PDB file of C-alpha atoms in Angstrom:
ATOM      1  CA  UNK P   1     155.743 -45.917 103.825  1.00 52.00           C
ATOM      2  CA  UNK P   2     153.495 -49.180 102.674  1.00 44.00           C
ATOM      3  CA  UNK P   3     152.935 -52.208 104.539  1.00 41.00           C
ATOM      4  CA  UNK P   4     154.516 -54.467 102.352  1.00 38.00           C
ATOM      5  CA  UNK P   5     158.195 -55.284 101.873  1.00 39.00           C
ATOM      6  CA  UNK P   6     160.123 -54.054  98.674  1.00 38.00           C
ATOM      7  CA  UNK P   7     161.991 -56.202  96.208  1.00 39.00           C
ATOM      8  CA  UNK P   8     164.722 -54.279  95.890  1.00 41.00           C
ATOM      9  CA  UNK P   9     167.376 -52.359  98.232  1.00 45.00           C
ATOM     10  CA  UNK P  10     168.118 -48.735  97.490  1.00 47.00           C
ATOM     11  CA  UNK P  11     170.995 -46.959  98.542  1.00 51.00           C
ATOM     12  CA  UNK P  12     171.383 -45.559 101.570  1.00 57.00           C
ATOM     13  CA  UNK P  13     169.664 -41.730 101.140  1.00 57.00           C
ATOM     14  CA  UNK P  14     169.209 -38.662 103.583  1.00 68.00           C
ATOM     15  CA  UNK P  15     165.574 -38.315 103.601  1.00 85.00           C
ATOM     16  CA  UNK P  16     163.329 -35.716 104.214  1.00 92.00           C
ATOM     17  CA  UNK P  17     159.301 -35.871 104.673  1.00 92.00           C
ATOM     18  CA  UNK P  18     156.721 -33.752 103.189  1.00 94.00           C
ATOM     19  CA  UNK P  19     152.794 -33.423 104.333  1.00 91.00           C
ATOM     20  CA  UNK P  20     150.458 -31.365 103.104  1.00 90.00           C
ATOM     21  CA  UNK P  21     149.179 -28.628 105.432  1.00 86.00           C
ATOM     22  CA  UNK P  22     145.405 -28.285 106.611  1.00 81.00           C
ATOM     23  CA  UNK P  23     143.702 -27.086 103.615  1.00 80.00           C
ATOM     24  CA  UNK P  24     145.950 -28.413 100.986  1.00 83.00           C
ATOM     25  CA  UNK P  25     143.987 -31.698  98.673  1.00 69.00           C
ATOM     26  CA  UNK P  26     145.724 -34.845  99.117  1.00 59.00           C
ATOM     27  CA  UNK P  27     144.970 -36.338  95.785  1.00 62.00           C
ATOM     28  CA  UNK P  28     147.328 -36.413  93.035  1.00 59.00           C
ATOM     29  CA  UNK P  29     147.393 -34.637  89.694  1.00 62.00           C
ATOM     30  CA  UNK P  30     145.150 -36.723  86.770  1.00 64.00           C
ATOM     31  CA  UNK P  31     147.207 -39.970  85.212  1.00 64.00           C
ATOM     32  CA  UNK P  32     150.498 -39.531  84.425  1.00 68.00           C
ATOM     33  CA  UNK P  33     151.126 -36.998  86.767  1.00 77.00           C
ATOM     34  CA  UNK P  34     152.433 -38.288  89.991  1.00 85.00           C
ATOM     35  CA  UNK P  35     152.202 -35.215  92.442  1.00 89.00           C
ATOM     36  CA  UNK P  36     149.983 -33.585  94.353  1.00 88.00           C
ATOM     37  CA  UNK P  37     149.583 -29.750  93.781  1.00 87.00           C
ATOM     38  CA  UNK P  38     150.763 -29.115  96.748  1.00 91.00           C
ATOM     39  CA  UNK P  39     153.788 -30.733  96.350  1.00 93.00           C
ATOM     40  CA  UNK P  40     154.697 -28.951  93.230  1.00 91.00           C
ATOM     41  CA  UNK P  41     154.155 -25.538  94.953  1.00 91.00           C
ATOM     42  CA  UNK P  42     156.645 -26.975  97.743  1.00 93.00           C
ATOM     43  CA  UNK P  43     158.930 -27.884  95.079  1.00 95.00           C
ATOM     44  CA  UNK P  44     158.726 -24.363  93.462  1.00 92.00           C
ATOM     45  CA  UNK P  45     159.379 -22.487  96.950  1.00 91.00           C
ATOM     46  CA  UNK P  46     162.131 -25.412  97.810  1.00 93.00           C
ATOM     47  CA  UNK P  47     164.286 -25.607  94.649  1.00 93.00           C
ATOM     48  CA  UNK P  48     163.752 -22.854  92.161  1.00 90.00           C
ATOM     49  CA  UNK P  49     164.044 -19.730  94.156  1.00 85.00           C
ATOM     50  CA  UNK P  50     167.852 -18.945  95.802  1.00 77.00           C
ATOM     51  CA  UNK P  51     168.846 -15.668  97.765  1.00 78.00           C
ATOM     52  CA  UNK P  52     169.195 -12.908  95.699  1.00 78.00           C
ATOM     53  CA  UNK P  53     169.202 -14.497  92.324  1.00 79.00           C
ATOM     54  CA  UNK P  54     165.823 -14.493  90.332  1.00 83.00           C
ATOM     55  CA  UNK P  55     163.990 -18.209  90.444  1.00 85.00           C
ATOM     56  CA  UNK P  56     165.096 -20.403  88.138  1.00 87.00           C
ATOM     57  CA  UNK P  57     161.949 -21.506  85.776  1.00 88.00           C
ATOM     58  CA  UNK P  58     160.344 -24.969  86.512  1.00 92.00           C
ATOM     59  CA  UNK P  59     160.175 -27.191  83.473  1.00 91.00           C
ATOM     60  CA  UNK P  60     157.105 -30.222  84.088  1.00 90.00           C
ATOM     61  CA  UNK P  61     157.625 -32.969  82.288  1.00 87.00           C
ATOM     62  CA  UNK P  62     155.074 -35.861  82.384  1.00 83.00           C
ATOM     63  CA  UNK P  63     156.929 -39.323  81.011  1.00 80.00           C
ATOM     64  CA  UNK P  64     154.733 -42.096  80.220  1.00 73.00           C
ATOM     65  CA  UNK P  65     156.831 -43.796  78.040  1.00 70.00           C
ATOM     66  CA  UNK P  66     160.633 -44.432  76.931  1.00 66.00           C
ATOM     67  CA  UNK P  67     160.672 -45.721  73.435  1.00 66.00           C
ATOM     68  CA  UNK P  68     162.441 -43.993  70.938  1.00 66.00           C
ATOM     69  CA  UNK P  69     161.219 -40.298  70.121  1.00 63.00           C
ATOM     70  CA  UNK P  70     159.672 -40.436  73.351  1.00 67.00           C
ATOM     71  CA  UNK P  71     160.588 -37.060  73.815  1.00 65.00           C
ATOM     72  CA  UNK P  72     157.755 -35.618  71.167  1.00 57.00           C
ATOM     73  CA  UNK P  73     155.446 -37.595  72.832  1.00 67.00           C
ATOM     74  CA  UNK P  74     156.318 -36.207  76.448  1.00 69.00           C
ATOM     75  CA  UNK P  75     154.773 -32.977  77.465  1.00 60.00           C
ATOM     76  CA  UNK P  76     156.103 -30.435  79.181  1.00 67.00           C
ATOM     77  CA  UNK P  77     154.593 -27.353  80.866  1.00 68.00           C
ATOM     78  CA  UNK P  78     156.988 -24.210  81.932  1.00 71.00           C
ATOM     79  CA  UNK P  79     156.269 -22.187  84.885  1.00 70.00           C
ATOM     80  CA  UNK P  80     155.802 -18.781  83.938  1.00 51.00           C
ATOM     81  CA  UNK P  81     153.304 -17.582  87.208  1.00 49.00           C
ATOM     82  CA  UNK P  82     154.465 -14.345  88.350  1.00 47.00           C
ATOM     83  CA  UNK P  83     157.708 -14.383  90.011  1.00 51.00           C
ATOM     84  CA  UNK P  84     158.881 -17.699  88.824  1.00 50.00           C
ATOM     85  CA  UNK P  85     161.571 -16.855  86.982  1.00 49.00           C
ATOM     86  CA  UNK P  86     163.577 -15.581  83.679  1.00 56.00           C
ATOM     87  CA  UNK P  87     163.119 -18.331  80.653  1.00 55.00           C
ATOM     88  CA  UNK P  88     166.655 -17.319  79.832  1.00 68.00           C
ATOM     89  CA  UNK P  89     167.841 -18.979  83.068  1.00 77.00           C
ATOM     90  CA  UNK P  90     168.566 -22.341  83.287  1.00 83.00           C
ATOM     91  CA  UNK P  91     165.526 -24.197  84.692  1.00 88.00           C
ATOM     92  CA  UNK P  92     164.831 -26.610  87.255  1.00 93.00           C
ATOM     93  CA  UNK P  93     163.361 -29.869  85.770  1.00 93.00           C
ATOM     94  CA  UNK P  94     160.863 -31.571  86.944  1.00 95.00           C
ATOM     95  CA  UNK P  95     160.224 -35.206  85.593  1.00 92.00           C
ATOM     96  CA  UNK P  96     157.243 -37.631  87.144  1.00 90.00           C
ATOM     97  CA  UNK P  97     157.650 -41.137  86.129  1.00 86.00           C
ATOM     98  CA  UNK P  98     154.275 -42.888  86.200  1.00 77.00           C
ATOM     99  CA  UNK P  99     155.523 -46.936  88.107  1.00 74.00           C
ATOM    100  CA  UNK P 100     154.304 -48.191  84.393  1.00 70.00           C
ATOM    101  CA  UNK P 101     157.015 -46.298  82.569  1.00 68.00           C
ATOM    102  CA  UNK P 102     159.272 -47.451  84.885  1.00 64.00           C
ATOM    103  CA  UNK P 103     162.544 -50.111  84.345  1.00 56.00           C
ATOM    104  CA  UNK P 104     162.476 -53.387  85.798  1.00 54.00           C
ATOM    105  CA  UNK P 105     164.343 -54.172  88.608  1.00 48.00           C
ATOM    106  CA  UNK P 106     164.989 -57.510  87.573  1.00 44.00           C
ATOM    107  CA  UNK P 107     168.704 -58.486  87.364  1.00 38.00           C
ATOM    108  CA  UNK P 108     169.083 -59.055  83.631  1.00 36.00           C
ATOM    109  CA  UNK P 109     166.181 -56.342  82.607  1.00 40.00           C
ATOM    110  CA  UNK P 110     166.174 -54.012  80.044  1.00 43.00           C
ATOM    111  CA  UNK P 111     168.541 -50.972  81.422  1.00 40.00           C
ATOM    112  CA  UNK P 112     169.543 -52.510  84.494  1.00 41.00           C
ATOM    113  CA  UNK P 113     172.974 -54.796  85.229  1.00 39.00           C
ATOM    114  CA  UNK P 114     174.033 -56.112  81.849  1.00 40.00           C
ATOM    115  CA  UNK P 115     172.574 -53.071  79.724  1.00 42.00           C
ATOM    116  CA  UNK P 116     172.492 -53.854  75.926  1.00 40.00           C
ATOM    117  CA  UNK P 117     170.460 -50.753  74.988  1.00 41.00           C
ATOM    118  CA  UNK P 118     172.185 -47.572  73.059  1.00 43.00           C
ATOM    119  CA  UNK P 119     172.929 -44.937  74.528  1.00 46.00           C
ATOM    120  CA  UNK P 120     170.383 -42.706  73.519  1.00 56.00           C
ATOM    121  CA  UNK P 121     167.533 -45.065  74.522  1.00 61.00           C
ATOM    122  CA  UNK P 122     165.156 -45.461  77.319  1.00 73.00           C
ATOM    123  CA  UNK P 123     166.409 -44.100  80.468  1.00 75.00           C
ATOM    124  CA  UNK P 124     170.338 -44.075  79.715  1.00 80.00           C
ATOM    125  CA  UNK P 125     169.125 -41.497  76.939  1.00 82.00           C
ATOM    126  CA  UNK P 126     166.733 -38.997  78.957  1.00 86.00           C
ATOM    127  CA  UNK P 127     169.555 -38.995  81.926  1.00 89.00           C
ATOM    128  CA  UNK P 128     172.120 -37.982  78.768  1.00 86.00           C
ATOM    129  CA  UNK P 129     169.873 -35.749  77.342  1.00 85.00           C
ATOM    130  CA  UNK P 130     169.029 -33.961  80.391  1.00 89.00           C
ATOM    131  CA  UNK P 131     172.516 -33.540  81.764  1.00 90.00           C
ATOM    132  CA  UNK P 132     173.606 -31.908  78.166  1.00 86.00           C
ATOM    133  CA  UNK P 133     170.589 -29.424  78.596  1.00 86.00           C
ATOM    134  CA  UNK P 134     170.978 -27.984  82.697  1.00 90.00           C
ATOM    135  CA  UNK P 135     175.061 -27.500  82.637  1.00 75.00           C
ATOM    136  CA  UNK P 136     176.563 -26.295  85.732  1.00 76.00           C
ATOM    137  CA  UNK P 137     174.454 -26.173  88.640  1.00 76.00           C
ATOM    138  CA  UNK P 138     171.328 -27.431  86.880  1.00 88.00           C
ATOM    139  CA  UNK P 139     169.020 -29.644  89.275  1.00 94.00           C
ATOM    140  CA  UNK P 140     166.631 -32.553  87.622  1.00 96.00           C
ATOM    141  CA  UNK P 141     164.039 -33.353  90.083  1.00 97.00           C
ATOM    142  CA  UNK P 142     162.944 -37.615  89.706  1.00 94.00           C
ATOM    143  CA  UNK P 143     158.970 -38.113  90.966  1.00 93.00           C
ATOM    144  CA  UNK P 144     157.908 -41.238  91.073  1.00 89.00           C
ATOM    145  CA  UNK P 145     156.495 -44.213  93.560  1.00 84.00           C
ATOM    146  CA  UNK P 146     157.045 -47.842  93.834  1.00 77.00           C
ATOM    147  CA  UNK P 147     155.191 -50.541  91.411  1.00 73.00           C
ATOM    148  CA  UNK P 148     153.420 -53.999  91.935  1.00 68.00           C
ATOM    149  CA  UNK P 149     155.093 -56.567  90.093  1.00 69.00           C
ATOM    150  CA  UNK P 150     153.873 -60.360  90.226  1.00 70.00           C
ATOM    151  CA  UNK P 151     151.911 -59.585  93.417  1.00 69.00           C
ATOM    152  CA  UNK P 152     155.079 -57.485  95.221  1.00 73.00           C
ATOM    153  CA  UNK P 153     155.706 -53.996  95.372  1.00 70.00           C
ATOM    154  CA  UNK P 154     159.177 -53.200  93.296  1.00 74.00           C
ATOM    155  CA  UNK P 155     161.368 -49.750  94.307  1.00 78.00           C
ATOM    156  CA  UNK P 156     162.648 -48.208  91.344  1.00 79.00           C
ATOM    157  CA  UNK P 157     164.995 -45.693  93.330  1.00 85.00           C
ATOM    158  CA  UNK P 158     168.244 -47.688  93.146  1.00 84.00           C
ATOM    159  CA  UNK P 159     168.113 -48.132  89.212  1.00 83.00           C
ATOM    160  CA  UNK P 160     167.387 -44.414  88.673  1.00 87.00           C
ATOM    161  CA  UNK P 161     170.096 -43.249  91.166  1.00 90.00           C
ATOM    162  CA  UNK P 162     172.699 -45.327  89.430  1.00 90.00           C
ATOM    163  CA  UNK P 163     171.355 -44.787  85.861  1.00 88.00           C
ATOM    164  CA  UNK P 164     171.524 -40.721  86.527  1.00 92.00           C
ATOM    165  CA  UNK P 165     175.616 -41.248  88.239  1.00 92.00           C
ATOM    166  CA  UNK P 166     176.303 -43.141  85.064  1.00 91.00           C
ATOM    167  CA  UNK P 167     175.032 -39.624  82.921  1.00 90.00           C
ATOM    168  CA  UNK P 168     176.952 -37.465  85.329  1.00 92.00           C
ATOM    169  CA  UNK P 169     174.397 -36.448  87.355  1.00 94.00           C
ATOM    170  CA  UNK P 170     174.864 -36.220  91.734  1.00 93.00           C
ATOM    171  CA  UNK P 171     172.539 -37.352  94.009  1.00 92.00           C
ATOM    172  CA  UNK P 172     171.467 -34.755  96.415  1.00 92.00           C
ATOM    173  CA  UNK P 173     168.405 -35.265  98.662  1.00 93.00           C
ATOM    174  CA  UNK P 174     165.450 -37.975  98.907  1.00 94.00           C
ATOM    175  CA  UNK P 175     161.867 -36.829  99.798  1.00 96.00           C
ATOM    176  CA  UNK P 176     158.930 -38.726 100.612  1.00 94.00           C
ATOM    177  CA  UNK P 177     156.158 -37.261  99.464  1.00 94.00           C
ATOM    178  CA  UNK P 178     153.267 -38.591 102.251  1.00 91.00           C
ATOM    179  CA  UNK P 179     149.520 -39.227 100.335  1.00 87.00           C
ATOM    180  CA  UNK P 180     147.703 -38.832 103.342  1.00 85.00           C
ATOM    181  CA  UNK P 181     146.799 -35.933 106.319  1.00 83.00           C
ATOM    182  CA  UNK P 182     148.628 -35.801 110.094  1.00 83.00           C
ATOM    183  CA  UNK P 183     145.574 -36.165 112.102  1.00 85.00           C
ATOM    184  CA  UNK P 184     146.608 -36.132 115.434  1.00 86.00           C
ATOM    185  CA  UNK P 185     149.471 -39.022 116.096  1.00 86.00           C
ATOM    186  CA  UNK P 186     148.537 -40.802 112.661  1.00 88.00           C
ATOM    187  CA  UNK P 187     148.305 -39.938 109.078  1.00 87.00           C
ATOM    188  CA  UNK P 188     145.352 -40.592 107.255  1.00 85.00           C
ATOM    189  CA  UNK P 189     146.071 -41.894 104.179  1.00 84.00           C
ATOM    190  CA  UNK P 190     144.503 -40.684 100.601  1.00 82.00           C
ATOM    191  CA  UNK P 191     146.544 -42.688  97.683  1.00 79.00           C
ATOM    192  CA  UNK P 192     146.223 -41.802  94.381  1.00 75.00           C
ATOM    193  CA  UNK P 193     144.189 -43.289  91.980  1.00 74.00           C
ATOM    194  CA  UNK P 194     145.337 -46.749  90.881  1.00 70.00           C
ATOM    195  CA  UNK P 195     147.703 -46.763  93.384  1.00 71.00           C
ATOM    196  CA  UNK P 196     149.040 -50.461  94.678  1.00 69.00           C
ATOM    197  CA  UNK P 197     147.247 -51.453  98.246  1.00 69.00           C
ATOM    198  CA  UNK P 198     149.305 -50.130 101.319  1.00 70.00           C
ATOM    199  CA  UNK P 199     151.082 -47.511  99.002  1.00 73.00           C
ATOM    200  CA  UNK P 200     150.654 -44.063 100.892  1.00 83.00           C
ATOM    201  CA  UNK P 201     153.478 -41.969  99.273  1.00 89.00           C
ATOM    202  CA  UNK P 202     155.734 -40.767  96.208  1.00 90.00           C
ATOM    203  CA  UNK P 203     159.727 -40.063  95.969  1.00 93.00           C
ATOM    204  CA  UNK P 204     161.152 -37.172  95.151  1.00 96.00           C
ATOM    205  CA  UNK P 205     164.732 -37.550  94.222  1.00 95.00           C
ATOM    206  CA  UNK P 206     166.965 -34.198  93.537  1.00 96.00           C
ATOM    207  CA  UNK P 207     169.838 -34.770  91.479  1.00 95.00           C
ATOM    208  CA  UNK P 208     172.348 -32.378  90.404  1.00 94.00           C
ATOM    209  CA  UNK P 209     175.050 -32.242  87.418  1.00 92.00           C
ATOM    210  CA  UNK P 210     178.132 -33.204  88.542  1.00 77.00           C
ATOM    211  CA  UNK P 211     180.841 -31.329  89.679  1.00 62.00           C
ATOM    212  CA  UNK P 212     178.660 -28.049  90.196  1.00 50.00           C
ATOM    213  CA  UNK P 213     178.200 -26.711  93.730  1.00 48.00           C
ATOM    214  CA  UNK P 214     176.260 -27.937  96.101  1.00 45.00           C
TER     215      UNK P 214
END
């Protein structure tokens, strides 16, 4: 949903839209954060509750950065509002990628085709780290948006997608997350702050570990 062309293809994904209703705000949590409160209350009523099972918790992580020990330097809220669910459950996780933290697209980039990194860096590492923490059934939830790079807006989606298969994880759903209000046949828009010209939404991909049930 932007007016310019991507760099990049991305697989071919069943997608889903989300707009927020009448009286919910448009604008997106403060920098890092990537969604809209709205959003995360959709994500909360989408993914973490299941018929009659308890909801699973909903572990927030904001990731700004993905050099090593980046994991003390990420923080990470838990849900625990009423009726959210038993800690002792395995949670849903929610990670927003700010564009900046994001790997190049480039062919011969850091983490993309021709990966020299170890395994436990970067991207490769949180996808590795993540898997070993939801086990069966666990769902990681990818936020992010597309970049501007030298002038052209770069989508991300295909290098996280194949990054997360390579950790065992299994794609699931793609949701695009509009910045803007439906006002009569047209949306609005209301981008974030600092986002690139003509950029009017995030993604949302769910992933789940592999070999669970769907």
């Amino acid at each position: 949903m932007t007016n310019s062309r991507t760099s990049t293809s991305t697989p071919s994904l069943p997608t889903s839209i989300w707009l927020p209703g009448p009286l919910d705000t448009a604008a997106s949590s403060a920098f890092p954060a990537v969604l809209p409160d709205w959003a995360i209350d959709k994500i909360r009523t989408e993914f973490t509750r299941r018929p009659g099972q308890q909801p699973a918790p909903l572990w927030r992580l904001i990731i700004h950065d993905t050099d090593a020990g980046m994991d003390a330097r990420t923080p990470c809220s838990a849900d625990h509002a009423p009726g959210t669910g038993d800690s002792r459950l395995t949670p849903v996780i929610l990670a927003e990628l700010h564009p900046d933290t994001l790997p190049a697209t480039a062919p011969h980039s850091r983490y993309g085709t021709g990966e020299q990194g170890a395994i436990d860096d970067g991207w490769p590492g949180f996808f590795h780290r993540a898997h070993r923490l939801l086990r069966a059934e666990g769902l990681l939830l990818l936020a992010t948006r597309q970049r501007r790079d030298a002038g052209r807006l770069t989508d991300p989606l295909g290098l996280l997608i194949a990054t997360a298969r390579i950790a065992g994880f299994r794609y699931l759903q793609h949701i695009v997350v509009v910045h803007g209000h439906a006002v009569d046949d047209r949306i609005v828009p209301a981008p974030p702050e600092g986002a690139p010209p003509g950029l009017i939404h995030s993604d949302l991909l769910a992933l789940r570990v592999e070999g669970s049930r769907s």
